[in-house]
Amino acid sequence: MQFDLSAVETATLVFIGTLVFALVITVFLMTASFLALVLVGVGRLAWIVASNVLLWLVHGINHAWDRLVHHASAVELSGDFAGDIAAEIMGQPAPSTGTYPRVVLRDS
């Protein structure tokens, strides 16, 4: 026995066509929303990874700086070297003016 579509009423064909069209639209919307959720999840994962890497980098820099400062504070300078540094910082008086460092007189 063969199935003959001409025996089916037009209203029944329109109803079946509407259901098929609704099914196609539903599948499309479900696929699009699923892909949107996947993209949002991937974006959030990328953001979390990037922020954790940046935080790790900042903490690493802070830790290295802290170690450098503690190491520098533990170093003892010899007497002559420390005196030379103090003389450079305070400046040496120029013979003609008395108290101004030579650097200031050289610039003026």
XYZ file of C-alpha atoms in Angstrom, residues 26-44:
19
model
C 14.007 25.176 18.467
C 17.076 23.116 17.544
C 18.764 26.228 16.111
C 18.062 28.304 19.238
C 19.180 25.529 21.568
C 22.433 25.129 19.612
C 23.051 28.891 19.568
C 22.405 29.239 23.311
C 24.642 26.269 24.091
C 27.468 27.762 22.012
C 26.966 31.122 23.746
C 27.281 29.434 27.140
C 30.420 27.625 25.980
C 31.956 30.885 24.731
C 31.118 32.665 27.993
C 32.697 29.798 29.928
C 35.830 29.864 27.791
C 36.055 33.654 28.194
C 35.681 33.381 31.959
